[in-house]
Amino acid sequence: MSAYTSALAEDLAPGLLERFDRYARVFTTSARDGEGTPSTPGQFDLARQLVDELRALGLDDAAVDEHCYVTATLPGDGPAIGLIAHLDTSPDAPGEGVEPIVHRGYDGGVIELPRGGTVLDPARMPELRDAVGHDIVTSSGDTLLGADDKAGIAAIMTAVAHLVARPELPRPTLKVCFTPDEEIGSGAALLDLDAFGARFAYTIDGSTRGELQDETFTAAEAVVTIEGHDVHPGFATGKLVNAARLLADLVASLPADRTPETTSGRDGFIHVYEMEGTAARAQMRAILRDFDDDLLEGHADVVRAAAARIAQREPRARVDVTVRPQYPNMRRFLEPHPEIVGKAEAAIRAEGIEPLRTPIRGGTDGSLLSARGLPTPNIFDGGHEYHSVREWASVQDMAAAAAVVVRLAGEWAGAE
Ligand SMILES: [Zn+2]
């Protein structure tokens, strides 16, 4: 029995895999400390390649702007619907020199990759067990694969090529957009929404086959800075105020059961992800996450209270807390337009898949786009174990995502 979800997906798979392999090899890792957008020049390499391909398909307005946003239009009958994926890959794993490997007809065993001693073990990666019989794509072991989000780009490009080749198939006006720097949280910031001209959009940036996500974390960042008083340790008695020790005490006082590794589902967390410091000055950065705005504010209060205790205990130290919003839960922007999620559900069902409605314990370009006025839920793209050298994707599931995009175009065709 075929592992494909439909004849359409099977028909799209070869073109999809050829594109995915090409895109994955382009070095598009973004950089948290990069200046400007895009944060790294390699993203332009992929952007220009995609513009050329879109023009070759006949999307004559395909272009890339100075911030590396690729846009193009496929005209049709109905409202302008955006299809969005991101060009960059995560800075959390090496992304240069990616060489994808296709493991045909996965037998359910352990997959050993040739480099880096990387092993994909279904005992530790349960989603691999659902992919027995699939063609699995991995990296060579010493880089990530980049299915996040080149699987999304390949799904959109393959669906657009299919619609171009079959003008009789129904479609609304489709607005394609590939964004830079999603992984560092600035992917949607500089997209000119008026020029883009979509009424609603979808990101193809999820994971497991069937996922449809209209809810993300509400996100903020907390930065705590402690200024101590540094004195030569030989003369420090009664004088030294050690910022590094004070910060360590502060972090240790944060609740141990409110971290990413101890929470799941709809529970939020405080994640201390960076600390640096000397006796003179120490700083920590934490991300605060929840699905509920009030609970998010509660996490910020916990950090503020911890800082206040340190300041009270050591009045000679200067303790500063800054909390900055990052992105909001997209649900409130999507609720007034139930047809956006409704048509995506219909397209996924038409592909023979039961939609999985899971909240995202993270953000997507759609979080910020929705808040900026372009309601944008997220659809699966068939990849797993993102941001790691164990990242893998199923050809059948990536093809299912491309088929869902074709069916989604059919759902919107002729709509008001
Ligand atoms: Zn992504």
PDB file of N, CA, C and O and ligand atoms in Angstrom, residues 86 148-149 182-183 205, ligand 1:
ATOM      1  N   HIS A  86       9.385  30.574   5.400  1.00  0.00           N
ATOM      2  CA  HIS A  86      10.576  31.383   5.666  1.00  0.00           C
ATOM      3  C   HIS A  86      11.852  30.783   5.066  1.00  0.00           C
ATOM      4  O   HIS A  86      12.026  29.573   4.992  1.00  0.00           O
ATOM      5  N   ASP A 148      12.590  22.928   8.209  1.00  0.00           N
ATOM      6  CA  ASP A 148      12.072  24.156   8.813  1.00  0.00           C
ATOM      7  C   ASP A 148      12.857  25.315   8.231  1.00  0.00           C
ATOM      8  O   ASP A 148      13.917  25.657   8.716  1.00  0.00           O
ATOM      9  N   ASP A 149      12.440  25.938   7.147  1.00  0.00           N
ATOM     10  CA  ASP A 149      11.110  25.801   6.591  1.00  0.00           C
ATOM     11  C   ASP A 149      11.192  25.575   5.084  1.00  0.00           C
ATOM     12  O   ASP A 149      10.313  25.947   4.335  1.00  0.00           O
ATOM     13  N   GLU A 182      12.904  34.476  10.177  1.00  0.00           N
ATOM     14  CA  GLU A 182      11.818  34.037  11.072  1.00  0.00           C
ATOM     15  C   GLU A 182      12.375  33.470  12.358  1.00  0.00           C
ATOM     16  O   GLU A 182      11.833  33.686  13.445  1.00  0.00           O
ATOM     17  N   GLU A 183      13.487  32.735  12.249  1.00  0.00           N
ATOM     18  CA  GLU A 183      14.020  32.028  13.420  1.00  0.00           C
ATOM     19  C   GLU A 183      14.570  32.969  14.480  1.00  0.00           C
ATOM     20  O   GLU A 183      14.774  32.574  15.618  1.00  0.00           O
ATOM     21  N   ASP A 205       4.533  26.047   7.866  1.00  0.00           N
ATOM     22  CA  ASP A 205       5.701  26.058   8.752  1.00  0.00           C
ATOM     23  C   ASP A 205       5.445  25.215   9.998  1.00  0.00           C
ATOM     24  O   ASP A 205       6.052  25.423  11.043  1.00  0.00           O
TER      25      ASP A 205
HETATM   26 ZN    ZN B   1       9.937  27.495  10.910  1.00  0.00          ZN
END
